[in-house]
PDB file of C-alpha atoms in Angstrom:
ATOM      1  CA  PHE A   3      24.059  -9.582 -74.890  1.00 41.00           C
ATOM      2  CA  ASN A   4      24.948 -10.555 -78.433  1.00 45.00           C
ATOM      3  CA  ASP A   5      22.096 -11.542 -80.748  1.00 47.00           C
ATOM      4  CA  ASP A   6      24.098 -14.542 -81.935  1.00 48.00           C
ATOM      5  CA  ASP A   7      24.409 -16.097 -78.462  1.00 49.00           C
ATOM      6  CA  ASP A   8      23.459 -19.737 -78.269  1.00 50.00           C
ATOM      7  CA  LYS A   9      19.851 -20.138 -77.081  1.00 51.00           C
ATOM      8  CA  ASN A  10      20.980 -22.658 -74.486  1.00 52.00           C
ATOM      9  CA  ASP A  11      23.653 -20.342 -73.109  1.00 64.00           C
ATOM     10  CA  LYS A  12      24.048 -21.070 -69.391  1.00 66.00           C
ATOM     11  CA  TYR A  13      24.201 -17.333 -68.687  1.00 78.00           C
ATOM     12  CA  LEU A  14      20.840 -16.532 -70.288  1.00 79.00           C
ATOM     13  CA  LEU A  15      18.996 -16.407 -66.979  1.00 82.00           C
ATOM     14  CA  ILE A  16      21.632 -14.078 -65.521  1.00 84.00           C
ATOM     15  CA  ARG A  17      21.412 -11.788 -68.579  1.00 84.00           C
ATOM     16  CA  PHE A  18      17.624 -11.845 -68.381  1.00 88.00           C
ATOM     17  CA  ARG A  19      17.681 -10.921 -64.679  1.00 87.00           C
ATOM     18  CA  ALA A  20      20.272  -8.167 -65.199  1.00 88.00           C
ATOM     19  CA  ALA A  21      18.396  -6.597 -68.130  1.00 87.00           C
ATOM     20  CA  LEU A  22      15.075  -6.859 -66.268  1.00 87.00           C
ATOM     21  CA  LEU A  23      16.564  -5.205 -63.191  1.00 88.00           C
ATOM     22  CA  ILE A  24      18.146  -2.361 -65.181  1.00 88.00           C
ATOM     23  CA  ILE A  25      14.976  -1.694 -67.164  1.00 85.00           C
ATOM     24  CA  ALA A  26      12.825  -1.900 -64.001  1.00 83.00           C
ATOM     25  CA  VAL A  27      15.011   0.664 -62.223  1.00 85.00           C
ATOM     26  CA  LEU A  28      14.971   2.972 -65.254  1.00 85.00           C
ATOM     27  CA  SER A  29      11.206   2.520 -65.532  1.00 81.00           C
ATOM     28  CA  HIS A  30      10.846   3.654 -61.926  1.00 79.00           C
ATOM     29  CA  ASP A  31      13.297   6.556 -62.273  1.00 82.00           C
ATOM     30  CA  LEU A  32      11.944   7.737 -65.621  1.00 79.00           C
ATOM     31  CA  ALA A  33       8.299   6.907 -64.971  1.00 72.00           C
ATOM     32  CA  GLU A  34       6.927   9.531 -67.357  1.00 69.00           C
ATOM     33  CA  GLN A  35       9.085   8.454 -70.309  1.00 76.00           C
ATOM     34  CA  ASP A  36       8.764   5.666 -72.839  1.00 79.00           C
ATOM     35  CA  LEU A  37      11.873   3.596 -72.181  1.00 81.00           C
ATOM     36  CA  TYR A  38      11.622   1.829 -75.511  1.00 79.00           C
ATOM     37  CA  HIS A  39      12.567   5.130 -77.127  1.00 82.00           C
ATOM     38  CA  VAL A  40      15.013   6.287 -74.410  1.00 83.00           C
ATOM     39  CA  VAL A  41      17.142   3.123 -74.304  1.00 87.00           C
ATOM     40  CA  PRO A  42      16.095   1.103 -77.371  1.00 87.00           C
ATOM     41  CA  GLU A  43      19.124  -1.215 -77.434  1.00 88.00           C
ATOM     42  CA  LEU A  44      18.653  -2.210 -73.807  1.00 87.00           C
ATOM     43  CA  CYS A  45      14.934  -2.761 -74.361  1.00 88.00           C
ATOM     44  CA  HIS A  46      15.635  -4.843 -77.463  1.00 90.00           C
ATOM     45  CA  THR A  47      18.113  -6.918 -75.428  1.00 88.00           C
ATOM     46  CA  LEU A  48      15.497  -7.502 -72.731  1.00 90.00           C
ATOM     47  CA  ILE A  49      12.922  -8.480 -75.359  1.00 92.00           C
ATOM     48  CA  LYS A  50      15.311 -11.086 -76.798  1.00 91.00           C
ATOM     49  CA  CYS A  51      16.114 -12.296 -73.273  1.00 90.00           C
ATOM     50  CA  CYS A  52      12.389 -12.500 -72.381  1.00 93.00           C
ATOM     51  CA  ILE A  53      11.634 -14.632 -75.412  1.00 93.00           C
ATOM     52  CA  ALA A  54      14.546 -16.948 -74.643  1.00 90.00           C
ATOM     53  CA  PHE A  55      13.553 -16.992 -70.953  1.00 91.00           C
ATOM     54  CA  PHE A  56      10.033 -18.105 -71.891  1.00 93.00           C
ATOM     55  CA  THR A  57      11.540 -21.177 -73.584  1.00 90.00           C
ATOM     56  CA  TYR A  58      13.122 -22.179 -70.262  1.00 88.00           C
ATOM     57  CA  CYS A  59       9.759 -22.121 -68.467  1.00 89.00           C
ATOM     58  CA  SER A  60       7.822 -25.367 -68.236  1.00 85.00           C
ATOM     59  CA  TRP A  61       4.139 -25.296 -67.593  1.00 76.00           C
ATOM     60  CA  ASP A  62       3.073 -28.359 -65.652  1.00 65.00           C
ATOM     61  CA  ASN A  63      -0.118 -29.759 -67.093  1.00 59.00           C
ATOM     62  CA  ASN A  64      -0.232 -32.626 -64.611  1.00 53.00           C
ATOM     63  CA  GLY A  65      -2.087 -30.653 -61.971  1.00 50.00           C
ATOM     64  CA  ASN A  66       1.023 -29.621 -60.078  1.00 55.00           C
ATOM     65  CA  ASN A  67       1.447 -25.920 -59.324  1.00 54.00           C
ATOM     66  CA  ASP A  68      -1.989 -25.242 -60.894  1.00 64.00           C
ATOM     67  CA  GLY A  69      -0.490 -25.671 -64.368  1.00 67.00           C
ATOM     68  CA  ARG A  70       1.791 -22.657 -63.779  1.00 78.00           C
ATOM     69  CA  SER A  71       5.495 -22.445 -64.496  1.00 87.00           C
ATOM     70  CA  GLU A  72       7.506 -22.182 -61.306  1.00 87.00           C
ATOM     71  CA  LEU A  73      10.281 -20.308 -63.121  1.00 87.00           C
ATOM     72  CA  PHE A  74       7.821 -17.888 -64.754  1.00 90.00           C
ATOM     73  CA  SER A  75       6.190 -17.296 -61.364  1.00 90.00           C
ATOM     74  CA  MET A  76       9.548 -16.372 -59.820  1.00 89.00           C
ATOM     75  CA  PHE A  77       9.900 -13.431 -62.224  1.00 90.00           C
ATOM     76  CA  GLU A  78       6.232 -12.642 -62.730  1.00 91.00           C
ATOM     77  CA  ARG A  79       5.977  -9.672 -60.340  1.00 90.00           C
ATOM     78  CA  PRO A  80       8.865  -7.621 -61.758  1.00 89.00           C
ATOM     79  CA  MET A  81       7.900  -8.478 -65.345  1.00 91.00           C
ATOM     80  CA  ILE A  82       4.256  -7.536 -64.822  1.00 92.00           C
ATOM     81  CA  ALA A  83       5.233  -4.294 -63.029  1.00 88.00           C
ATOM     82  CA  LEU A  84       7.456  -3.374 -65.955  1.00 89.00           C
ATOM     83  CA  PHE A  85       4.832  -4.315 -68.544  1.00 91.00           C
ATOM     84  CA  ARG A  86       2.175  -2.277 -66.714  1.00 90.00           C
ATOM     85  CA  ALA A  87       4.467   0.771 -66.420  1.00 87.00           C
ATOM     86  CA  GLN A  88       5.798   0.485 -69.976  1.00 88.00           C
ATOM     87  CA  PRO A  89       2.991  -0.626 -72.321  1.00 91.00           C
ATOM     88  CA  GLN A  90       5.136   0.344 -75.332  1.00 89.00           C
ATOM     89  CA  PHE A  91       7.702  -2.247 -74.234  1.00 90.00           C
ATOM     90  CA  LEU A  92       5.011  -4.900 -73.853  1.00 92.00           C
ATOM     91  CA  LYS A  93       3.702  -4.089 -77.342  1.00 94.00           C
ATOM     92  CA  ALA A  94       7.228  -4.396 -78.757  1.00 94.00           C
ATOM     93  CA  LEU A  95       7.636  -7.763 -77.005  1.00 95.00           C
ATOM     94  CA  VAL A  96       4.491  -9.276 -78.519  1.00 96.00           C
ATOM     95  CA  LYS A  97       5.370  -7.875 -81.962  1.00 96.00           C
ATOM     96  CA  GLU A  98       8.842  -9.420 -81.749  1.00 96.00           C
ATOM     97  CA  ILE A  99       7.309 -12.746 -80.721  1.00 96.00           C
ATOM     98  CA  ALA A 100       4.911 -12.595 -83.684  1.00 95.00           C
ATOM     99  CA  ASN A 101       7.773 -11.864 -86.059  1.00 94.00           C
ATOM    100  CA  THR A 102      10.193 -14.496 -84.746  1.00 92.00           C
ATOM    101  CA  LEU A 103       8.100 -17.594 -84.088  1.00 91.00           C
ATOM    102  CA  GLU A 104       8.909 -19.881 -86.968  1.00 82.00           C
ATOM    103  CA  LYS A 105       8.663 -23.472 -85.827  1.00 86.00           C
ATOM    104  CA  ASP A 106       5.626 -25.211 -84.468  1.00 87.00           C
ATOM    105  CA  ASP A 107       7.580 -26.874 -81.670  1.00 90.00           C
ATOM    106  CA  ALA A 108       7.784 -27.172 -77.890  1.00 90.00           C
ATOM    107  CA  ASP A 109       9.673 -23.869 -77.526  1.00 92.00           C
ATOM    108  CA  SER A 110       6.972 -22.054 -79.480  1.00 93.00           C
ATOM    109  CA  ARG A 111       4.362 -23.635 -77.224  1.00 93.00           C
ATOM    110  CA  LYS A 112       6.207 -22.328 -74.150  1.00 93.00           C
ATOM    111  CA  ILE A 113       6.381 -18.831 -75.642  1.00 94.00           C
ATOM    112  CA  LEU A 114       2.685 -18.917 -76.566  1.00 94.00           C
ATOM    113  CA  THR A 115       1.836 -20.081 -73.047  1.00 94.00           C
ATOM    114  CA  ALA A 116       3.850 -17.194 -71.582  1.00 94.00           C
ATOM    115  CA  VAL A 117       1.992 -14.717 -73.814  1.00 95.00           C
ATOM    116  CA  HIS A 118      -1.278 -16.283 -72.670  1.00 94.00           C
ATOM    117  CA  GLU A 119      -0.228 -15.799 -69.021  1.00 93.00           C
ATOM    118  CA  ILE A 120       0.552 -12.153 -69.803  1.00 95.00           C
ATOM    119  CA  ILE A 121      -2.784 -11.558 -71.557  1.00 95.00           C
ATOM    120  CA  GLN A 122      -4.644 -13.212 -68.678  1.00 93.00           C
ATOM    121  CA  HIS A 123      -2.870 -11.253 -65.918  1.00 94.00           C
ATOM    122  CA  PHE A 124      -5.302  -9.072 -63.988  1.00 92.00           C
ATOM    123  CA  ASP A 125      -2.863  -6.111 -63.835  1.00 94.00           C
ATOM    124  CA  LEU A 126      -2.318  -5.773 -67.585  1.00 94.00           C
ATOM    125  CA  PRO A 127      -5.603  -5.023 -69.391  1.00 95.00           C
ATOM    126  CA  GLY A 128      -4.859  -1.278 -69.467  1.00 94.00           C
ATOM    127  CA  ALA A 129      -1.356  -1.810 -70.872  1.00 94.00           C
ATOM    128  CA  ILE A 130      -2.720  -4.192 -73.506  1.00 96.00           C
ATOM    129  CA  ARG A 131      -5.615  -1.909 -74.444  1.00 95.00           C
ATOM    130  CA  ALA A 132      -3.213   1.056 -74.791  1.00 94.00           C
ATOM    131  CA  HIS A 133      -1.930  -0.639 -77.948  1.00 95.00           C
ATOM    132  CA  GLY A 134      -4.880  -2.914 -78.690  1.00 95.00           C
ATOM    133  CA  ALA A 135      -4.662  -2.648 -82.487  1.00 96.00           C
ATOM    134  CA  ASP A 136      -0.958  -3.559 -82.459  1.00 96.00           C
ATOM    135  CA  TRP A 137      -1.647  -6.461 -80.112  1.00 96.00           C
ATOM    136  CA  MET A 138      -4.453  -7.697 -82.340  1.00 96.00           C
ATOM    137  CA  LYS A 139      -2.259  -7.542 -85.434  1.00 96.00           C
ATOM    138  CA  ALA A 140       0.584  -9.403 -83.667  1.00 96.00           C
ATOM    139  CA  VAL A 141      -1.686 -12.130 -82.305  1.00 96.00           C
ATOM    140  CA  GLN A 142      -3.372 -12.553 -85.678  1.00 95.00           C
ATOM    141  CA  THR A 143       0.117 -13.015 -87.171  1.00 94.00           C
ATOM    142  CA  ILE A 144       0.782 -15.672 -84.538  1.00 94.00           C
ATOM    143  CA  VAL A 145      -2.505 -17.445 -85.331  1.00 93.00           C
ATOM    144  CA  SER A 146      -1.741 -17.477 -89.043  1.00 92.00           C
ATOM    145  CA  SER A 147       1.745 -18.870 -88.331  1.00 89.00           C
ATOM    146  CA  PHE A 148       0.237 -21.860 -86.546  1.00 89.00           C
ATOM    147  CA  SER A 149      -2.894 -22.396 -88.623  1.00 81.00           C
ATOM    148  CA  ASN A 150      -2.191 -26.083 -89.249  1.00 83.00           C
ATOM    149  CA  GLY A 151       0.092 -27.302 -86.481  1.00 84.00           C
ATOM    150  CA  PRO A 152       0.105 -28.654 -82.952  1.00 88.00           C
ATOM    151  CA  ASN A 153       0.043 -25.126 -81.472  1.00 92.00           C
ATOM    152  CA  MET A 154      -2.966 -24.021 -83.528  1.00 93.00           C
ATOM    153  CA  HIS A 155      -5.386 -24.390 -80.611  1.00 93.00           C
ATOM    154  CA  LEU A 156      -3.185 -22.397 -78.217  1.00 92.00           C
ATOM    155  CA  ALA A 157      -2.725 -19.625 -80.813  1.00 94.00           C
ATOM    156  CA  GLN A 158      -6.512 -19.416 -81.230  1.00 94.00           C
ATOM    157  CA  VAL A 159      -6.924 -19.299 -77.434  1.00 94.00           C
ATOM    158  CA  LEU A 160      -4.538 -16.315 -77.421  1.00 94.00           C
ATOM    159  CA  LEU A 161      -6.699 -14.526 -79.951  1.00 95.00           C
ATOM    160  CA  THR A 162      -9.909 -15.223 -78.023  1.00 96.00           C
ATOM    161  CA  SER A 163      -8.325 -14.114 -74.732  1.00 95.00           C
ATOM    162  CA  LEU A 164      -7.057 -10.931 -76.354  1.00 96.00           C
ATOM    163  CA  GLN A 165     -10.472 -10.183 -77.838  1.00 96.00           C
ATOM    164  CA  LEU A 166     -11.981 -10.519 -74.364  1.00 95.00           C
ATOM    165  CA  VAL A 167      -9.411  -8.134 -72.853  1.00 95.00           C
ATOM    166  CA  ILE A 168      -9.803  -5.537 -75.589  1.00 93.00           C
ATOM    167  CA  GLY A 169     -13.586  -6.029 -75.620  1.00 86.00           C
ATOM    168  CA  ASP A 170     -13.754  -5.259 -71.899  1.00 50.00           C
ATOM    169  CA  ASP A 171     -12.597  -1.710 -72.701  1.00 46.00           C
ATOM    170  CA  GLU A 172     -15.807  -1.045 -74.625  1.00 45.00           C
ATOM    171  CA  ASN A 173     -17.888  -2.307 -71.696  1.00 44.00           C
ATOM    172  CA  ASP A 174     -15.980  -0.120 -69.208  1.00 45.00           C
ATOM    173  CA  ASP A 175     -17.092   3.016 -71.059  1.00 43.00           C
ATOM    174  CA  LYS A 176     -20.785   2.177 -70.600  1.00 39.00           C
TER     175      LYS A 176
END
């Protein structure tokens, strides 16, 4: 779980699965606690592994699998359950993504697509709204990072999708 591991490390998927499993079990066992503050190093490791994992996912835009990543779909249920149970972790993930995306390349596109899948997931509006201002700041950072590159459109789609999710909260109160 070293930060200096090679991104293409063949054990990344195993580390991602192990960290996800450990955090998911702790999330279940310590349901009333914010795991990001209880086990910060483990959460930080999972965040790094999630970001690297997203770069391994390929979204098929040729009409196969409804444009979804088969690899992302395999881990979607446990990730979404964790994100829903631990909104602080999800907020930390999107903030880390906003602070680490540097290149306007294919890996960044995969990460942005994964964040879009997360924002769009029907189980996560509450977790996103719980830290809506932090999400908005992180996504605005992402948009400004890609203001003139190939991923500009996808970054703007993220912002629009997020605004719709956060905006729904105001409509729910009426």
